[in-house]
Amino acid sequence: MTSAMMQSQILVIGAGPAGIAAAIAADSKGQSVILIERAESAGGILNQCIHDGFGSIRFGEQLCGPEYAYKEIKRLEGSSVIAYFHTTITEIRREEDFFLIDAVSPKKGTMTLKVEAIILATGCRERSARQIFLQGDRPSGVFTAGLAQYVINCMGYLPGKRCVILGSGDIGLIMARRLTLEGSSVLGVYEIQNEPSGLSRNIVQCLNDFGIPLHLSRTVIELHGKHRLESVTIMDVDENRQFIKGSEQIITCDTLIVSVGLIPEHDMVRELGIKYDPHTSGPIVDQTYMSNVPGIFCCGNALHVNDLVDYVTESGEIAGDAAVDYLNGIIPRKKIELIIDQSIGSIIPQTISLSATKTFTLPLFIRSKRTMRKSILRITNGGNELFTKRFNVVKPPEMIRIDLSCEISKVQTDFPFLISIKEERS
Amino acid sequence: MRPIEMICINCPLGCQLTVSRKADGALEVSGNNCVRGIEYAHTELENPLRRVTTTVNSGSMKVPRVSVKSSESVPVEEIFLIMERIEGFRLNRSCKCGDILIDHISGDIDLIATQDFTFSEGEVKI
Amino acid sequence: MNNRVDRLQNTLNRKFTTKIECSQINDSIRLEGDLDTLSDWLSAGYLAAKDFGYKVINDITISGVGPTSEPRLKEKTQRLKKNTYDVLIIGGGVIGASVARELSRYKISVCNLEKESDVACHTSSRNDGMIHPGFAASPGTLKAELNVKGNRAYSQICEELQVPLSRPGSLMLLKSRLYLPLIPIMLDRAKKNGVDGEVRFLSKREVRRLEPNLSDDHFGAMNFPSAGQLSPYGLTIALAEHAVQNGVDINFNTEVLEIQREQDRIEAVRTNNGMIHCKVLINAAGCWSDRIAELAGDRYFSLHFRKGVDCILDKALSEEQTMIAANPILFKTHASHSKGGGIVPCVEGNILIGPTAQEIFSRDDYATHLEDFDALFKIMSLNKRFSKKDIITYFAGIRSCSWNEDFIIEKSPVLENMIHIAGIQSPGLASAPAIGEKVKGIVLKILGDVNLDPTYSQFRKVTPNVSLLNHVDKTELLFKRPDYGNIVCRCENISEGEIRDVLRSKIPPMTLDGIKKRTRSGSGRCHGAFCAPKILSIMSDELGIPIEDIEKNGHGSQIVMGKTKQGGTHD
C-alpha cells in the first residue's frame, strides 16, 4: 500500500466562497492549484444558509446561500483546479522553500502534497457558550446558532420547542425566524450590548415580522437543568456591562441558541509561527493578504469575519492573484503599518507593502467600534490627509469598504497610516 | 398621517427610511440611498412582501433536506400558509438549482429548488 | 466511654445556641438538631470526628432542611444479565471499576451495578486526573498509605490498559519565607509516607530554569517527581472494559432500591431491573455510599460534600508549562481541606486549572458560578502566560468526604459480607489501584477458597489510535478501513472509524457524552458545534436508534426534540 504523493504550486484549503474564488483566480493565471475541502462537496457554510440576501454586490440579485454557492461551484467546475473533497489535512510542515502537507480521506487514504504557497480559506467557527462564561448546569439543549442551523436546515430536526436566543448576531436572528417557521416558539432574543449586533434588516424580517421581542442590555447568565435545559436566568447589565443586582429573572425554556460571535479558524497552521491580530483574530496581512510567513495567504472569514459573502469572494480573488505574483517573484519592498485609533474595531489589511508601481489602489475593510452618526473617516500619513469620506451612520455590524488610492511619491514611507472615524459636530 | 420610520430590507445597508404622506396623497420617502428604498416603502405600507426560504424533505437519507425558496416575495401572512403546504411533501427525485418543485404553491408563486440534488433509490428509508 | 459522649455533648452545648443531641451507635456518634449555617453544620461534624475521634453520622439539618437531591427512582429499563453472582459491586466509578478488575483475575462471578448509562458519570469524570505523589496526607492515614501504593502501581496498570499516563512531576511553590524552615519536616513526611522519586527543595532559580513562565512570587518549591496525570474517565472506562473482557458483567441504568438481609448477612439486592443475589456486596457508590449503607441497615457514617470547579485551557498553550504546579495552603483550617488547587498539564495537551473547594449541601449540584472564577484566576496567575481568554471550558465535581477526612475502606462492623468504600475524595484517583487491591483482599477473606482464573488476560484489547500511527501504518490501515480517513471531529482530529470502534467496544457508549469521554470528539474548542451532528448520525446508524432518542448523558437529555415541521427523513 502506498500513499499518494502530489505536487502543485498552490494549495487552497477550504472550498467555501473564499477558497473557490482564490483557486479560480490563481488557476486563471496559469498556476497549478489543488483545492482541499473536508466536506463532501464545495460551498462551505453557504450550503446551510438557505435564507436569501446573498450576492447583491457581486451578482446584483438576492440569492439564497446555496444559490450563491451553486454559481461559484459552476465557475470552479469550468476551471482546471484539481479539487479533493472529503479530505482533511492532518499536518502542515514548512520546509526550505516549500510546504509538505499530510491529508487523509476515506476514498484516497493518506496523501502527501508538496506546494509552494498555501491560501487559507478555512472560514470561522462560533464562539461557544463556555467562551462567554455562561454558568450554572451543563444540560443538553444548548446550541450555537450555526449548529442549530445545520440541525434544522440540513438534517431536518428541531433543536427544541421553547427557545431563548442569546446574542443578536445575524445567524441568531435568522434562526429565530427558522425556528418559528418550523413550529418552535422563540421567547426572545437577549443582547448584552445596548445595540443589536446583527443587520437592521434582519431585525425587521426575522424578529419584527413574527413579534419576537429583542431585549437589549440584557443577557443570560446561568443555565438550569441537570439533563435537558429547563430554564435560564437572565439579568440586566448597565452601560459598563456590569450585572444589575436584583434584575434576575428565570425563563422556562428547553433550548438556548447562542449567537455571540464568530472567530476566524486556522488551527492547522498554528505551529507555523503566524502572527495574529487581536482585533480580527486572524493573521496580520498586507494588501496581498500574505501573512508574516512567506507563502501563506489568508482570505475570507479565516482572515476576518465578514458580513457579506460578496466581500469574501473578493478577498479570495485578491489572495489568489497575489499568491501567483508571489510565485512569480514580485517582492514588495517596504511595509507601512495601518494604525487604528479607539473609534475603530478592526481593519484589513493591517499593513501595506509598497512595490515598484507608482500608484496603488486597494480596498480597505473597516469595522467601527460603535455606532456613530454624521461621521467622517480620515486616513492620514505623517500629518498629510490621504483620504476622507463622510458617512450618515456607521455601525459595528456593517463593515465599511473603501478604495484607497495613493501616489507613492506622496507617501511618507517612514510614517504609518493613521485611520480614525469621528462624529462631526453639527 | 404622521411620518413612519422603517428600515429598508432590500440590501444589507438597511437604510433608515422616513415615510410621510404629502397633501396630495403621494408618499414622500427620505433616508434611502437608492430607488429601491422608495419602492420598498410603498409595498411595506400597503402589503409587506417577504421571500420564503425553507427546505423540503428530499426522501433520501444521505442528504435529507433540499433547500427551496418561493419564486417571488409573498405577503407576510401567507408565509405560514406556504409552510403548511410544504408539510408532507417528499421530493423523491433529483433536481437542479432553479427547478420548480411545487408549482402554484400560492397563486402564481412556485416553490423553487435553490440547490442541485441527486436522488438515489438505494438511500430511501421506508 | 460514656464520659466521652458527655464531654462531646457539653462541648456542643457550649458551642451552639440551639440544642445538638449526640447519641452513640457502636463506634459512631449521631448528631441531631438544627443549625443556621453550613459552616456550623460542618463545625459540629468535625468536632465529633476530629476532636473526639468518632465516626460521625451528621443528621443535623440546616434551617430545617436536610441534604438535598434524592435519587430519581427508575422504571425497569432492561433485563439483568444474570441474577446470581459471587460478588456484586454497587457503583461504576473508578473505585468500582478498579475493584471489579482486581476481582476479574479470579474464578468468581462479579457484577457491577451502575445507575447511570455509562461508567464514570460523576466524581470519576469530574476531577483533574492528577496522580498525587502521596505527600499531602498525614503519615499513618489510609490516604497516605494507599496514595503512595496507587501512584506506584499506575505505571504498570496504564501499560496493561493502554491508558496514556504522564509523570511530569509537581512543584509545590512556597509562597512565604516562613515555609522555608519547614523543609526538613516536609522531607521527613515524604520519607515517612514512602513517596517515590527524589523529593527535594528547588531554589527559585532552579524553578525558573524548569518552568520559566511561572510567576516569580515564591521562595522556591518542593519537587515531587512521581506526580502524574491521566484522563480519569479514560482510566475508568479502560478499567471497566478490561474487567468486562475478563468476564465481569455490568448492568447500566440499574439502581439499588433495597438491600435484603438475613440477620447479619446480605442475601440479595433489589433493583429497578430485578433481584440479584450475591455472596459479597461491595458499596462503591461514591457520593451515594452513605445511602447504600443506609439501605443495608448499616449506616454508621455519613458524608459531606465538597464541590470543586476546574477550567481547561486551549491546547495551543500546551508548551507553556510542563510540570504540575500548585500553591498549597500549608496551614489548614477546618474550613479548607483541599490542597488549594493548581495548574495541571494534562496528558491530552490541555492545561487544567483547579480545583476550587467549596462545601455544599448536595450530592449532585454540578452548577458553576461566576464567583468560582475568582479562585481559578488566582491559581491561573501562577503562570504568566495564561489568561482568561484561554479558557475553553469548565466543570464542577464533588468529592464525598468522611468526617475525619480519611478514606473508609473496610468490612462492615456488623454485616459479615458487606464491604464499604466511602469518603474517597482526593487523592482517590491516585489511590484507586491500591483501593482495588485492598478490597480484593477483604473479598477473598470473606469468600475463602478462591482460585486465580487461568484465562485472565493481562492486557486490555484496544483499537488503533490513528493519530499516533506512523505514515506507513496509517496508509495501510486506511486502505482496510476507509472510515478512519473520514475526520469527524476537526478540533481533535477524530475519525468516523474511531467513533465506530468505541460503539463496537466492550462497553459501547449510549450517549453523546460517552462518545466524548472515549474519543475526545467534542472536547476541543468548538464544543461539538461541528461534529455533534455527524456523531449523532454515526450513533444512530451503529446503535440502530433514531437520532431524536440519542441523549447527552441519560435521564431525558435528548439532543434534538423531534423533527422539523415538514418532518425529517428518518421516520
PDB file of C-alpha atoms in Angstrom, chain A residues 4-232:
ATOM      1  CA  ALA A   4      -0.411   9.239  -2.843  1.00  0.00           C
ATOM      2  CA  MET A   5       2.182  11.991  -3.358  1.00  0.00           C
ATOM      3  CA  MET A   6       1.045  15.102  -5.169  1.00  0.00           C
ATOM      4  CA  GLN A   7       2.566  18.367  -6.159  1.00  0.00           C
ATOM      5  CA  SER A   8       1.256  21.731  -7.231  1.00  0.00           C
ATOM      6  CA  GLN A   9       2.261  25.343  -6.982  1.00  0.00           C
ATOM      7  CA  ILE A  10      -0.628  26.494  -4.849  1.00  0.00           C
ATOM      8  CA  LEU A  11      -2.764  24.752  -2.278  1.00  0.00           C
ATOM      9  CA  VAL A  12      -6.063  26.315  -1.316  1.00  0.00           C
ATOM     10  CA  ILE A  13      -7.542  24.986   1.915  1.00  0.00           C
ATOM     11  CA  GLY A  14     -11.315  25.158   2.084  1.00  0.00           C
ATOM     12  CA  ALA A  15     -13.831  25.185  -0.777  1.00  0.00           C
ATOM     13  CA  GLY A  16     -16.219  27.768   0.570  1.00  0.00           C
ATOM     14  CA  PRO A  17     -16.725  31.021  -1.357  1.00  0.00           C
ATOM     15  CA  ALA A  18     -13.272  32.372  -0.418  1.00  0.00           C
ATOM     16  CA  GLY A  19     -11.407  29.204  -1.360  1.00  0.00           C
ATOM     17  CA  ILE A  20     -13.275  28.792  -4.640  1.00  0.00           C
ATOM     18  CA  ALA A  21     -12.509  32.389  -5.620  1.00  0.00           C
ATOM     19  CA  ALA A  22      -8.863  32.077  -4.632  1.00  0.00           C
ATOM     20  CA  ALA A  23      -8.432  28.814  -6.526  1.00  0.00           C
ATOM     21  CA  ILE A  24     -10.077  30.154  -9.672  1.00  0.00           C
ATOM     22  CA  ALA A  25      -8.063  33.394  -9.548  1.00  0.00           C
ATOM     23  CA  ALA A  26      -4.759  31.542  -9.264  1.00  0.00           C
ATOM     24  CA  ASP A  27      -5.801  28.970 -11.848  1.00  0.00           C
ATOM     25  CA  SER A  28      -6.781  31.622 -14.383  1.00  0.00           C
ATOM     26  CA  LYS A  29      -3.239  32.985 -14.204  1.00  0.00           C
ATOM     27  CA  GLY A  30      -1.895  29.634 -15.226  1.00  0.00           C
ATOM     28  CA  GLN A  31      -0.730  28.255 -11.910  1.00  0.00           C
ATOM     29  CA  SER A  32      -1.361  24.663 -10.862  1.00  0.00           C
ATOM     30  CA  VAL A  33      -3.827  24.704  -7.991  1.00  0.00           C
ATOM     31  CA  ILE A  34      -5.040  21.991  -5.638  1.00  0.00           C
ATOM     32  CA  LEU A  35      -8.149  22.730  -3.587  1.00  0.00           C
ATOM     33  CA  ILE A  36      -8.803  20.630  -0.499  1.00  0.00           C
ATOM     34  CA  GLU A  37     -12.148  20.540   1.271  1.00  0.00           C
ATOM     35  CA  ARG A  38     -13.155  18.385   4.222  1.00  0.00           C
ATOM     36  CA  ALA A  39     -16.848  18.313   3.369  1.00  0.00           C
ATOM     37  CA  GLU A  40     -18.128  16.083   0.612  1.00  0.00           C
ATOM     38  CA  SER A  41     -18.869  18.998  -1.685  1.00  0.00           C
ATOM     39  CA  ALA A  42     -17.976  22.633  -2.233  1.00  0.00           C
ATOM     40  CA  GLY A  43     -19.854  25.659  -0.943  1.00  0.00           C
ATOM     41  CA  GLY A  44     -18.837  25.730   2.703  1.00  0.00           C
ATOM     42  CA  ILE A  45     -21.199  27.274   5.181  1.00  0.00           C
ATOM     43  CA  LEU A  46     -23.319  28.756   2.349  1.00  0.00           C
ATOM     44  CA  ASN A  47     -24.937  25.328   1.951  1.00  0.00           C
ATOM     45  CA  GLN A  48     -26.664  25.626   5.304  1.00  0.00           C
ATOM     46  CA  CYS A  49     -27.502  29.328   4.892  1.00  0.00           C
ATOM     47  CA  ILE A  50     -30.731  28.689   2.989  1.00  0.00           C
ATOM     48  CA  HIS A  51     -32.032  32.238   3.542  1.00  0.00           C
ATOM     49  CA  ASP A  52     -31.719  34.887   0.862  1.00  0.00           C
ATOM     50  CA  GLY A  53     -29.785  38.121   0.701  1.00  0.00           C
ATOM     51  CA  PHE A  54     -26.502  36.913  -0.740  1.00  0.00           C
ATOM     52  CA  GLY A  55     -24.730  38.374  -3.747  1.00  0.00           C
ATOM     53  CA  SER A  56     -26.348  41.783  -4.160  1.00  0.00           C
ATOM     54  CA  ILE A  57     -22.959  43.350  -4.929  1.00  0.00           C
ATOM     55  CA  ARG A  58     -21.428  40.554  -6.989  1.00  0.00           C
ATOM     56  CA  PHE A  59     -24.474  39.380  -8.905  1.00  0.00           C
ATOM     57  CA  GLY A  60     -26.882  42.272  -8.418  1.00  0.00           C
ATOM     58  CA  GLU A  61     -29.570  39.987  -7.090  1.00  0.00           C
ATOM     59  CA  GLN A  62     -30.742  38.487  -3.804  1.00  0.00           C
ATOM     60  CA  LEU A  63     -29.629  34.878  -3.820  1.00  0.00           C
ATOM     61  CA  CYS A  64     -30.065  32.136  -1.254  1.00  0.00           C
ATOM     62  CA  GLY A  65     -26.830  30.778   0.218  1.00  0.00           C
ATOM     63  CA  PRO A  66     -26.905  27.536  -1.801  1.00  0.00           C
ATOM     64  CA  GLU A  67     -27.659  29.528  -4.990  1.00  0.00           C
ATOM     65  CA  TYR A  68     -24.606  31.712  -4.471  1.00  0.00           C
ATOM     66  CA  ALA A  69     -22.565  28.581  -3.848  1.00  0.00           C
ATOM     67  CA  TYR A  70     -24.053  26.997  -6.988  1.00  0.00           C
ATOM     68  CA  LYS A  71     -22.918  29.884  -9.179  1.00  0.00           C
ATOM     69  CA  GLU A  72     -19.422  29.748  -7.760  1.00  0.00           C
ATOM     70  CA  ILE A  73     -19.214  25.951  -7.986  1.00  0.00           C
ATOM     71  CA  LYS A  74     -20.148  26.127 -11.685  1.00  0.00           C
ATOM     72  CA  ARG A  75     -17.216  28.501 -12.188  1.00  0.00           C
ATOM     73  CA  LEU A  76     -14.957  26.127 -10.293  1.00  0.00           C
ATOM     74  CA  GLU A  77     -16.077  23.223 -12.430  1.00  0.00           C
ATOM     75  CA  GLY A  78     -15.140  25.241 -15.517  1.00  0.00           C
ATOM     76  CA  SER A  79     -11.593  25.782 -14.292  1.00  0.00           C
ATOM     77  CA  SER A  80      -8.658  23.390 -14.235  1.00  0.00           C
ATOM     78  CA  VAL A  81      -8.374  23.474 -10.439  1.00  0.00           C
ATOM     79  CA  ILE A  82      -7.896  19.978  -9.010  1.00  0.00           C
ATOM     80  CA  ALA A  83     -10.298  19.643  -6.089  1.00  0.00           C
ATOM     81  CA  TYR A  84     -10.241  16.915  -3.441  1.00  0.00           C
ATOM     82  CA  PHE A  85     -13.362  16.697  -1.339  1.00  0.00           C
ATOM     83  CA  HIS A  86     -13.965  14.790   1.893  1.00  0.00           C
ATOM     84  CA  THR A  87     -10.276  15.276   2.566  1.00  0.00           C
ATOM     85  CA  THR A  88      -8.842  16.517   5.839  1.00  0.00           C
ATOM     86  CA  ILE A  89      -5.406  17.991   6.344  1.00  0.00           C
ATOM     87  CA  THR A  90      -3.704  16.471   9.354  1.00  0.00           C
ATOM     88  CA  GLU A  91      -0.370  18.259   9.267  1.00  0.00           C
ATOM     89  CA  ILE A  92       1.429  21.112   7.505  1.00  0.00           C
ATOM     90  CA  ARG A  93       5.214  21.281   7.621  1.00  0.00           C
ATOM     91  CA  ARG A  94       7.282  24.190   6.396  1.00  0.00           C
ATOM     92  CA  GLU A  95      10.457  23.198   4.572  1.00  0.00           C
ATOM     93  CA  GLU A  96      13.154  25.379   2.974  1.00  0.00           C
ATOM     94  CA  ASP A  97      11.032  26.977   0.241  1.00  0.00           C
ATOM     95  CA  PHE A  98       8.011  24.714   0.069  1.00  0.00           C
ATOM     96  CA  PHE A  99       5.405  23.121   2.294  1.00  0.00           C
ATOM     97  CA  LEU A 100       4.606  19.452   2.895  1.00  0.00           C
ATOM     98  CA  ILE A 101       1.030  18.639   3.742  1.00  0.00           C
ATOM     99  CA  ASP A 102      -0.394  15.363   5.038  1.00  0.00           C
ATOM    100  CA  ALA A 103      -4.048  14.669   4.431  1.00  0.00           C
ATOM    101  CA  VAL A 104      -6.476  11.784   4.737  1.00  0.00           C
ATOM    102  CA  SER A 105      -9.697  10.886   3.010  1.00  0.00           C
ATOM    103  CA  PRO A 106     -11.916   7.814   3.010  1.00  0.00           C
ATOM    104  CA  LYS A 107     -11.506   7.408  -0.749  1.00  0.00           C
ATOM    105  CA  LYS A 108      -7.798   8.047  -1.203  1.00  0.00           C
ATOM    106  CA  GLY A 109      -6.470   7.071   2.221  1.00  0.00           C
ATOM    107  CA  THR A 110      -3.360   9.016   3.135  1.00  0.00           C
ATOM    108  CA  MET A 111      -1.791  11.539   0.803  1.00  0.00           C
ATOM    109  CA  THR A 112       1.083  13.978   0.900  1.00  0.00           C
ATOM    110  CA  LEU A 113       1.235  17.222  -1.033  1.00  0.00           C
ATOM    111  CA  LYS A 114       4.193  19.397  -1.864  1.00  0.00           C
ATOM    112  CA  VAL A 115       3.278  23.014  -2.616  1.00  0.00           C
ATOM    113  CA  GLU A 116       4.983  26.392  -2.801  1.00  0.00           C
ATOM    114  CA  ALA A 117       2.198  28.576  -1.468  1.00  0.00           C
ATOM    115  CA  ILE A 118      -0.841  27.996   0.725  1.00  0.00           C
ATOM    116  CA  ILE A 119      -4.036  30.007   0.751  1.00  0.00           C
ATOM    117  CA  LEU A 120      -6.049  29.530   3.914  1.00  0.00           C
ATOM    118  CA  ALA A 121      -9.759  29.781   3.272  1.00  0.00           C
ATOM    119  CA  THR A 122     -10.802  27.814   6.319  1.00  0.00           C
ATOM    120  CA  GLY A 123     -13.640  30.061   7.421  1.00  0.00           C
ATOM    121  CA  CYS A 124     -14.548  30.694  11.016  1.00  0.00           C
ATOM    122  CA  ARG A 125     -16.063  28.956  13.989  1.00  0.00           C
ATOM    123  CA  GLU A 126     -18.614  30.107  16.513  1.00  0.00           C
ATOM    124  CA  ARG A 127     -17.860  31.410  19.940  1.00  0.00           C
ATOM    125  CA  SER A 128     -19.341  28.886  22.345  1.00  0.00           C
ATOM    126  CA  ALA A 129     -21.448  29.236  25.473  1.00  0.00           C
ATOM    127  CA  ARG A 130     -18.402  28.374  27.548  1.00  0.00           C
ATOM    128  CA  GLN A 131     -16.335  31.115  25.952  1.00  0.00           C
ATOM    129  CA  ILE A 132     -18.750  33.752  27.193  1.00  0.00           C
ATOM    130  CA  PHE A 133     -18.683  32.229  30.674  1.00  0.00           C
ATOM    131  CA  LEU A 134     -22.262  31.020  30.846  1.00  0.00           C
ATOM    132  CA  GLN A 135     -22.623  29.423  34.250  1.00  0.00           C
ATOM    133  CA  GLY A 136     -24.925  27.011  36.012  1.00  0.00           C
ATOM    134  CA  ASP A 137     -25.559  23.463  34.857  1.00  0.00           C
ATOM    135  CA  ARG A 138     -24.391  21.791  31.646  1.00  0.00           C
ATOM    136  CA  PRO A 139     -27.572  20.300  30.194  1.00  0.00           C
ATOM    137  CA  SER A 140     -28.369  19.338  26.621  1.00  0.00           C
ATOM    138  CA  GLY A 141     -30.376  21.867  24.633  1.00  0.00           C
ATOM    139  CA  VAL A 142     -27.646  24.489  24.260  1.00  0.00           C
ATOM    140  CA  PHE A 143     -26.774  25.099  20.616  1.00  0.00           C
ATOM    141  CA  THR A 144     -24.625  27.581  18.806  1.00  0.00           C
ATOM    142  CA  ALA A 145     -26.704  29.284  16.134  1.00  0.00           C
ATOM    143  CA  GLY A 146     -24.741  27.618  13.340  1.00  0.00           C
ATOM    144  CA  LEU A 147     -25.237  24.175  14.842  1.00  0.00           C
ATOM    145  CA  ALA A 148     -28.959  24.823  15.198  1.00  0.00           C
ATOM    146  CA  GLN A 149     -28.978  25.985  11.580  1.00  0.00           C
ATOM    147  CA  TYR A 150     -27.333  22.760  10.425  1.00  0.00           C
ATOM    148  CA  VAL A 151     -29.642  20.596  12.538  1.00  0.00           C
ATOM    149  CA  ILE A 152     -32.756  22.264  11.111  1.00  0.00           C
ATOM    150  CA  ASN A 153     -31.761  23.004   7.515  1.00  0.00           C
ATOM    151  CA  CYS A 154     -29.562  20.053   6.684  1.00  0.00           C
ATOM    152  CA  MET A 155     -30.826  17.296   8.988  1.00  0.00           C
ATOM    153  CA  GLY A 156     -34.482  18.209   9.423  1.00  0.00           C
ATOM    154  CA  TYR A 157     -34.533  18.055  13.207  1.00  0.00           C
ATOM    155  CA  LEU A 158     -35.799  20.591  15.688  1.00  0.00           C
ATOM    156  CA  PRO A 159     -33.337  21.707  18.394  1.00  0.00           C
ATOM    157  CA  GLY A 160     -36.195  22.383  20.797  1.00  0.00           C
ATOM    158  CA  LYS A 161     -39.692  23.701  21.341  1.00  0.00           C
ATOM    159  CA  ARG A 162     -39.284  26.715  23.644  1.00  0.00           C
ATOM    160  CA  CYS A 163     -36.221  28.648  22.638  1.00  0.00           C
ATOM    161  CA  VAL A 164     -34.311  31.587  24.047  1.00  0.00           C
ATOM    162  CA  ILE A 165     -31.740  33.215  21.800  1.00  0.00           C
ATOM    163  CA  LEU A 166     -28.657  34.786  23.322  1.00  0.00           C
ATOM    164  CA  GLY A 167     -26.953  37.350  21.134  1.00  0.00           C
ATOM    165  CA  SER A 168     -28.374  39.353  18.272  1.00  0.00           C
ATOM    166  CA  GLY A 169     -25.830  38.305  15.657  1.00  0.00           C
ATOM    167  CA  ASP A 170     -27.231  37.692  12.182  1.00  0.00           C
ATOM    168  CA  ILE A 171     -27.286  33.906  12.430  1.00  0.00           C
ATOM    169  CA  GLY A 172     -29.110  34.147  15.744  1.00  0.00           C
ATOM    170  CA  LEU A 173     -31.749  36.414  14.203  1.00  0.00           C
ATOM    171  CA  ILE A 174     -32.117  34.196  11.170  1.00  0.00           C
ATOM    172  CA  MET A 175     -32.509  31.163  13.420  1.00  0.00           C
ATOM    173  CA  ALA A 176     -35.255  32.966  15.340  1.00  0.00           C
ATOM    174  CA  ARG A 177     -37.239  33.049  12.088  1.00  0.00           C
ATOM    175  CA  ARG A 178     -36.349  29.496  11.074  1.00  0.00           C
ATOM    176  CA  LEU A 179     -37.354  28.082  14.461  1.00  0.00           C
ATOM    177  CA  THR A 180     -40.630  29.997  14.326  1.00  0.00           C
ATOM    178  CA  LEU A 181     -41.430  28.753  10.816  1.00  0.00           C
ATOM    179  CA  GLU A 182     -40.656  25.183  11.882  1.00  0.00           C
ATOM    180  CA  GLY A 183     -43.036  25.332  14.820  1.00  0.00           C
ATOM    181  CA  SER A 184     -40.886  26.266  17.830  1.00  0.00           C
ATOM    182  CA  SER A 185     -41.757  29.222  19.950  1.00  0.00           C
ATOM    183  CA  VAL A 186     -38.967  31.748  20.267  1.00  0.00           C
ATOM    184  CA  LEU A 187     -39.409  33.543  23.576  1.00  0.00           C
ATOM    185  CA  GLY A 188     -36.993  36.360  22.935  1.00  0.00           C
ATOM    186  CA  VAL A 189     -33.575  37.485  21.820  1.00  0.00           C
ATOM    187  CA  TYR A 190     -31.246  38.784  24.543  1.00  0.00           C
ATOM    188  CA  GLU A 191     -28.321  41.058  23.737  1.00  0.00           C
ATOM    189  CA  ILE A 192     -25.769  42.171  26.335  1.00  0.00           C
ATOM    190  CA  GLN A 193     -24.871  45.289  24.320  1.00  0.00           C
ATOM    191  CA  ASN A 194     -27.105  48.299  24.110  1.00  0.00           C
ATOM    192  CA  GLU A 195     -27.462  47.935  20.342  1.00  0.00           C
ATOM    193  CA  PRO A 196     -28.138  44.928  18.140  1.00  0.00           C
ATOM    194  CA  SER A 197     -25.119  43.224  16.594  1.00  0.00           C
ATOM    195  CA  GLY A 198     -26.992  41.915  13.550  1.00  0.00           C
ATOM    196  CA  LEU A 199     -28.082  43.802  10.448  1.00  0.00           C
ATOM    197  CA  SER A 200     -31.132  46.053  10.838  1.00  0.00           C
ATOM    198  CA  ARG A 201     -32.946  44.286   8.041  1.00  0.00           C
ATOM    199  CA  ASN A 202     -32.709  41.006   9.922  1.00  0.00           C
ATOM    200  CA  ILE A 203     -34.297  42.616  12.978  1.00  0.00           C
ATOM    201  CA  VAL A 204     -37.194  43.599  10.715  1.00  0.00           C
ATOM    202  CA  GLN A 205     -37.730  40.417   8.768  1.00  0.00           C
ATOM    203  CA  CYS A 206     -36.681  37.831  11.375  1.00  0.00           C
ATOM    204  CA  LEU A 207     -37.967  39.322  14.634  1.00  0.00           C
ATOM    205  CA  ASN A 208     -40.498  42.094  13.981  1.00  0.00           C
ATOM    206  CA  ASP A 209     -42.398  40.092  11.356  1.00  0.00           C
ATOM    207  CA  PHE A 210     -43.060  37.390  13.944  1.00  0.00           C
ATOM    208  CA  GLY A 211     -43.432  39.533  17.051  1.00  0.00           C
ATOM    209  CA  ILE A 212     -40.273  38.165  18.672  1.00  0.00           C
ATOM    210  CA  PRO A 213     -39.013  40.602  21.323  1.00  0.00           C
ATOM    211  CA  LEU A 214     -35.419  41.871  21.304  1.00  0.00           C
ATOM    212  CA  HIS A 215     -34.099  42.727  24.765  1.00  0.00           C
ATOM    213  CA  LEU A 216     -31.020  44.964  24.773  1.00  0.00           C
ATOM    214  CA  SER A 217     -28.602  45.298  27.721  1.00  0.00           C
ATOM    215  CA  ARG A 218     -29.989  42.032  28.985  1.00  0.00           C
ATOM    216  CA  THR A 219     -28.202  38.702  28.973  1.00  0.00           C
ATOM    217  CA  VAL A 220     -28.360  35.077  30.042  1.00  0.00           C
ATOM    218  CA  ILE A 221     -26.096  34.310  32.983  1.00  0.00           C
ATOM    219  CA  GLU A 222     -26.987  30.814  34.176  1.00  0.00           C
ATOM    220  CA  LEU A 223     -28.421  27.597  32.766  1.00  0.00           C
ATOM    221  CA  HIS A 224     -30.558  25.277  34.845  1.00  0.00           C
ATOM    222  CA  GLY A 225     -31.324  21.617  34.264  1.00  0.00           C
ATOM    223  CA  LYS A 226     -29.225  18.613  35.162  1.00  0.00           C
ATOM    224  CA  HIS A 227     -30.047  16.764  31.952  1.00  0.00           C
ATOM    225  CA  ARG A 228     -32.093  18.758  29.407  1.00  0.00           C
ATOM    226  CA  LEU A 229     -32.231  22.531  29.768  1.00  0.00           C
ATOM    227  CA  GLU A 230     -35.188  23.542  31.955  1.00  0.00           C
ATOM    228  CA  SER A 231     -34.707  27.278  32.371  1.00  0.00           C
ATOM    229  CA  VAL A 232     -32.227  30.130  32.170  1.00  0.00           C
TER     230      VAL A 232
END
